[in-house]
């Protein structure tokens, strides 16, 4: 499949009073047409910053794209002017944000908020735009759309608002949809509905989705491929199956070990000790080493490069080096992996609509 | 890949350092250290603080520098312009001990006579003239700027830095004593507001329920009464003076503080550390004084810092409309008010107290702004 | 909403009642009566006058009558200006004060909004710093100092504008500016803070993600949300304008309520002082009430949610 987006060595920094915070430190990945790429990681791992940089939504100052390319449609988005970028945002690249309670303008009718993009990008008349808006609201499953277009955000529930946010993002049939933790702020029951909606929409529109989350359960549900981020870098990337059945990076092991599932009755969750590093002074060597039970001496000296596991699977850990001692994932994580294999938790999509 | 550079002996499990994974890289700062660092970076706030310290020192010590008292009148030396050693030659500063005014008349001679009549009845020897327009005999065509040196005329050796007022009192002394009084009124008023407000708000917020309900109804009524109205009414029943002004300023002034403290306490009291303390059997007083008040201290300081300039303003305002201090007491307000009466010919009588007052107000306001930014926990990264 | 308004009106009446009672007690305690201005009165004349004003009645009767008069807008009779009703004096002077206050409010808030908006958009630029300095100065320095300095430098030294009285537009310039500075500074600062907060909020990022232009973000999404809370500072502004008119009218000899008030202070005309105070209290409380209701009407969140409380 063709690449619709290619990111090379993206570096994003924020200039603060304390100094330069290196939020993203050289991220490279690509996105294929029609696929869903999940980016997972703890808070502060740089996953949100990465995707905001893709849509050039980093507030500047203090933020800036220090280096790297974002190739989309033959253009390097990192180098476009604000004006050129305005023409792409909302039309080709849309974003769905985390908190539906705050991401809608409280003093503007929801219809107007959806129509805004249509009028700007598709040059629609007001009445056309309104018609399309009602269609969109229907598409995202909002009841009584023709009456509700003229209501204000506070008149909707959280789940309904997230549907409206999705409608805004979908308005112009974007090629890339960035979903920045779209379900985190919602109730669990609503979460499932929104995920279903997104999968459904992807089937209908064939857009590519970048899905940011810290919830591996969600990843298993939606993703074709998964990128694991830690301390501003991608530490492991591969297809969902590879990440869940054959993870290579100790951090991925940690994430899987700390993920609650219904079948882990016999064991307790395994926590990753410690806390993420301070990005004001990223540590020397492998940033994960201080928290890593399998750390090698070399981790303290040098950053590991990306080692190839398969054509689609890469991981940045010295454990994959030929000199490295053979290390098995911890027993608990292994049992988890077996569990996934038997229940098919990571077999994205069709079969598991429970 | 640079395999050559990778030393094989490094591929051994690292010594796990328990400390290190839990290490926090940033130096741990107390709330006050952190606030101080942020305040120090705020140029405006530091300027405000330095200004206030200087003005306070001047208010305390400056009157001792002169031999004049607050009410030492010398009608022979009335309305002397300001004169400062070393600044006599900088005319534009207006501290050269001379009065200047422009006179217009039909001819230059007539204009000079007007100047003589205004400044000195005796002779022209202490007046210098600067002819701006010769004049052609028509009405007010000639224009002459006259510079009069009353220090020479009256043979005064002394330098009145801020000049003297209409009764010949040394303004330098009066301005700093006035500053002292204004600051004192404001500080006492702010302190009373703080004490009453914190007690009221703290009790209301902490006990909540019916107590809170009743106390809030009372406040709601009090807040509805405009400050201006209360102050004027209070001043009218009390004998004018410092006490009256302080009482007038504080009688409803504390409500703002009470509301803020109540809001904070309400927010804090349901937080876990307070519940923890309660679970451990702490008394109400202990929780209130050890947990709730210290955590509202930032807000209290900020609010007090805004109360002070407000009190200074109200004192000056009252003095200005004739409800403030009575002669011979001086405050910045009364001094400015006196200055207005002689503004057209002797602006220095108003300008010096006006400058001091403006500096105090600006100082408090920007310091308060800086403190608000520094103490606001939301700003802490 | 209706319930809320009724509740607020209830509070307003209680507050007014308390102020009125307080002022009645004051009137009884204060020296001076309608007789103060009468030079020589015989005992008999005195009796007649006291009878005429009902000052011989028992205090409770006087109190009820006083409240009744107030309710009808009767603020009593001036001590110094014989037989002139305080209400008439105030009403004859109110238009001038209202005109002064109106222009100061218009000039102040519009300039202030402009300053605040520029400062927020160009955050941390020299324009932002300039606007901040202007608002700190405007908030700090009392209007009477501005008035004095302007009067001396612009009026006396440069002779550019008339230094007193009211009537021509030229005469209005200095007092209006002096009075407008505080509302200007307050609204500039407030709008800046609000605007920066709004521009940093999630829904602005949503709008940006839609590809909305900078202009539309600032004016369509930002300004409206930032302006709504500006209504809350209208209260302090109204107070400052009332306080300000007292001194500004005195300084520029403008024949409004404020000048009358200050003159009455010097002549100890307590009935006018009290009348003006009550009038100000009433005006203030009504303004606050209107602002509260207005806020509810403009903000859709409060408009609908308010009714539940």
mmCIF file with all atom_site columns, C-alpha atoms in Angstrom, chain A residues 52 55 57 59 82-83 85-91 93-95 97 99 102-108 112-114 116-117 120-121 152 154-155 165 168, chain C residues 123-124 198 201-217 220-226 228 298-305 308:
data_model
loop_
_atom_site.group_PDB
_atom_site.id
_atom_site.type_symbol
_atom_site.label_atom_id
_atom_site.label_alt_id
_atom_site.label_comp_id
_atom_site.label_asym_id
_atom_site.label_entity_id
_atom_site.label_seq_id
_atom_site.pdbx_PDB_ins_code
_atom_site.Cartn_x
_atom_site.Cartn_y
_atom_site.Cartn_z
_atom_site.occupancy
_atom_site.B_iso_or_equiv
_atom_site.pdbx_formal_charge
_atom_site.auth_seq_id
_atom_site.auth_comp_id
_atom_site.auth_asym_id
_atom_site.auth_atom_id
_atom_site.pdbx_PDB_model_num
ATOM 1  C CA . UNK A 1 52  ? -0.003  18.074 16.965 1.00 0.00 ? 52  UNK A CA 1
ATOM 2  C CA . UNK A 1 55  ? -1.095  19.341 11.898 1.00 0.00 ? 55  UNK A CA 1
ATOM 3  C CA . UNK A 1 57  ? -0.874  22.874 15.971 1.00 0.00 ? 57  UNK A CA 1
ATOM 4  C CA . UNK A 1 59  ? 1.696   26.814 19.864 1.00 0.00 ? 59  UNK A CA 1
ATOM 5  C CA . UNK A 1 82  ? 0.632   29.380 8.188  1.00 0.00 ? 82  UNK A CA 1
ATOM 6  C CA . UNK A 1 83  ? -1.651  30.316 5.309  1.00 0.00 ? 83  UNK A CA 1
ATOM 7  C CA . UNK A 1 85  ? -1.259  25.094 6.359  1.00 0.00 ? 85  UNK A CA 1
ATOM 8  C CA . UNK A 1 86  ? -4.732  26.544 6.982  1.00 0.00 ? 86  UNK A CA 1
ATOM 9  C CA . UNK A 1 87  ? -5.788  25.155 3.623  1.00 0.00 ? 87  UNK A CA 1
ATOM 10 C CA . UNK A 1 88  ? -4.669  21.662 4.626  1.00 0.00 ? 88  UNK A CA 1
ATOM 11 C CA . UNK A 1 89  ? -5.937  21.594 8.188  1.00 0.00 ? 89  UNK A CA 1
ATOM 12 C CA . UNK A 1 90  ? -9.524  20.465 8.377  1.00 0.00 ? 90  UNK A CA 1
ATOM 13 C CA . UNK A 1 91  ? -9.518  19.531 4.711  1.00 0.00 ? 91  UNK A CA 1
ATOM 14 C CA . UNK A 1 93  ? -5.756  16.453 7.995  1.00 0.00 ? 93  UNK A CA 1
ATOM 15 C CA . UNK A 1 94  ? -8.321  16.660 10.768 1.00 0.00 ? 94  UNK A CA 1
ATOM 16 C CA . UNK A 1 95  ? -7.956  16.206 14.466 1.00 0.00 ? 95  UNK A CA 1
ATOM 17 C CA . UNK A 1 97  ? -9.331  15.988 20.575 1.00 0.00 ? 97  UNK A CA 1
ATOM 18 C CA . UNK A 1 99  ? -11.843 16.310 25.955 1.00 0.00 ? 99  UNK A CA 1
ATOM 19 C CA . UNK A 1 102 ? -13.744 21.775 26.329 1.00 0.00 ? 102 UNK A CA 1
ATOM 20 C CA . UNK A 1 103 ? -13.051 21.311 22.656 1.00 0.00 ? 103 UNK A CA 1
ATOM 21 C CA . UNK A 1 104 ? -16.246 22.933 21.437 1.00 0.00 ? 104 UNK A CA 1
ATOM 22 C CA . UNK A 1 105 ? -16.774 26.682 21.448 1.00 0.00 ? 105 UNK A CA 1
ATOM 23 C CA . UNK A 1 106 ? -19.342 27.229 24.212 1.00 0.00 ? 106 UNK A CA 1
ATOM 24 C CA . UNK A 1 107 ? -20.912 30.306 22.671 1.00 0.00 ? 107 UNK A CA 1
ATOM 25 C CA . UNK A 1 108 ? -21.356 29.050 19.136 1.00 0.00 ? 108 UNK A CA 1
ATOM 26 C CA . UNK A 1 112 ? -22.109 26.730 12.878 1.00 0.00 ? 112 UNK A CA 1
ATOM 27 C CA . UNK A 1 113 ? -19.009 25.043 14.239 1.00 0.00 ? 113 UNK A CA 1
ATOM 28 C CA . UNK A 1 114 ? -19.379 22.165 11.805 1.00 0.00 ? 114 UNK A CA 1
ATOM 29 C CA . UNK A 1 116 ? -17.236 26.606 9.340  1.00 0.00 ? 116 UNK A CA 1
ATOM 30 C CA . UNK A 1 117 ? -14.879 24.107 7.736  1.00 0.00 ? 117 UNK A CA 1
ATOM 31 C CA . UNK A 1 120 ? -14.027 27.484 4.051  1.00 0.00 ? 120 UNK A CA 1
ATOM 32 C CA . UNK A 1 121 ? -12.677 24.390 2.346  1.00 0.00 ? 121 UNK A CA 1
ATOM 33 C CA . UNK A 1 152 ? -25.183 25.056 21.986 1.00 0.00 ? 152 UNK A CA 1
ATOM 34 C CA . UNK A 1 154 ? -23.685 22.651 26.860 1.00 0.00 ? 154 UNK A CA 1
ATOM 35 C CA . UNK A 1 155 ? -26.998 21.161 25.785 1.00 0.00 ? 155 UNK A CA 1
ATOM 36 C CA . UNK A 1 165 ? -16.227 16.801 17.476 1.00 0.00 ? 165 UNK A CA 1
ATOM 37 C CA . UNK A 1 168 ? -16.322 18.492 12.682 1.00 0.00 ? 168 UNK A CA 1
ATOM 38 C CA . UNK C 2 123 ? 1.614   38.744 23.434 1.00 0.00 ? 123 UNK C CA 1
ATOM 39 C CA . UNK C 2 124 ? 5.087   39.597 24.736 1.00 0.00 ? 124 UNK C CA 1
ATOM 40 C CA . UNK C 2 198 ? -9.585  31.900 25.546 1.00 0.00 ? 198 UNK C CA 1
ATOM 41 C CA . UNK C 2 201 ? -8.374  26.927 25.253 1.00 0.00 ? 201 UNK C CA 1
ATOM 42 C CA . UNK C 2 202 ? -9.136  23.633 23.580 1.00 0.00 ? 202 UNK C CA 1
ATOM 43 C CA . UNK C 2 203 ? -11.892 24.908 21.341 1.00 0.00 ? 203 UNK C CA 1
ATOM 44 C CA . UNK C 2 204 ? -9.503  27.377 19.761 1.00 0.00 ? 204 UNK C CA 1
ATOM 45 C CA . UNK C 2 205 ? -7.241  24.441 18.894 1.00 0.00 ? 205 UNK C CA 1
ATOM 46 C CA . UNK C 2 206 ? -10.313 22.732 17.444 1.00 0.00 ? 206 UNK C CA 1
ATOM 47 C CA . UNK C 2 207 ? -10.986 25.799 15.335 1.00 0.00 ? 207 UNK C CA 1
ATOM 48 C CA . UNK C 2 208 ? -7.364  25.882 14.203 1.00 0.00 ? 208 UNK C CA 1
ATOM 49 C CA . UNK C 2 209 ? -7.521  22.207 13.343 1.00 0.00 ? 209 UNK C CA 1
ATOM 50 C CA . UNK C 2 210 ? -10.502 23.030 11.133 1.00 0.00 ? 210 UNK C CA 1
ATOM 51 C CA . UNK C 2 211 ? -8.276  25.375 9.164  1.00 0.00 ? 211 UNK C CA 1
ATOM 52 C CA . UNK C 2 212 ? -10.042 28.532 10.317 1.00 0.00 ? 212 UNK C CA 1
ATOM 53 C CA . UNK C 2 213 ? -8.024  31.662 9.545  1.00 0.00 ? 213 UNK C CA 1
ATOM 54 C CA . UNK C 2 214 ? -6.257  33.647 12.261 1.00 0.00 ? 214 UNK C CA 1
ATOM 55 C CA . UNK C 2 215 ? -8.621  36.556 11.832 1.00 0.00 ? 215 UNK C CA 1
ATOM 56 C CA . UNK C 2 216 ? -11.722 34.402 12.275 1.00 0.00 ? 216 UNK C CA 1
ATOM 57 C CA . UNK C 2 217 ? -10.166 32.690 15.271 1.00 0.00 ? 217 UNK C CA 1
ATOM 58 C CA . UNK C 2 220 ? -15.313 34.928 15.704 1.00 0.00 ? 220 UNK C CA 1
ATOM 59 C CA . UNK C 2 221 ? -14.148 32.432 18.286 1.00 0.00 ? 221 UNK C CA 1
ATOM 60 C CA . UNK C 2 222 ? -11.966 34.427 20.644 1.00 0.00 ? 222 UNK C CA 1
ATOM 61 C CA . UNK C 2 223 ? -13.457 37.844 21.140 1.00 0.00 ? 223 UNK C CA 1
ATOM 62 C CA . UNK C 2 224 ? -17.005 36.777 21.841 1.00 0.00 ? 224 UNK C CA 1
ATOM 63 C CA . UNK C 2 225 ? -15.951 34.377 24.546 1.00 0.00 ? 225 UNK C CA 1
ATOM 64 C CA . UNK C 2 226 ? -13.539 36.896 26.022 1.00 0.00 ? 226 UNK C CA 1
ATOM 65 C CA . UNK C 2 228 ? -18.745 37.992 27.966 1.00 0.00 ? 228 UNK C CA 1
ATOM 66 C CA . UNK C 2 298 ? -25.698 36.931 26.947 1.00 0.00 ? 298 UNK C CA 1
ATOM 67 C CA . UNK C 2 299 ? -23.977 33.738 28.027 1.00 0.00 ? 299 UNK C CA 1
ATOM 68 C CA . UNK C 2 300 ? -25.890 30.760 26.666 1.00 0.00 ? 300 UNK C CA 1
ATOM 69 C CA . UNK C 2 301 ? -24.472 28.510 29.370 1.00 0.00 ? 301 UNK C CA 1
ATOM 70 C CA . UNK C 2 302 ? -25.906 30.594 32.180 1.00 0.00 ? 302 UNK C CA 1
ATOM 71 C CA . UNK C 2 303 ? -29.051 31.443 30.251 1.00 0.00 ? 303 UNK C CA 1
ATOM 72 C CA . UNK C 2 304 ? -30.225 27.883 30.419 1.00 0.00 ? 304 UNK C CA 1
ATOM 73 C CA . UNK C 2 305 ? -28.454 26.539 33.436 1.00 0.00 ? 305 UNK C CA 1
ATOM 74 C CA . UNK C 2 308 ? -32.137 25.271 37.810 1.00 0.00 ? 308 UNK C CA 1
#
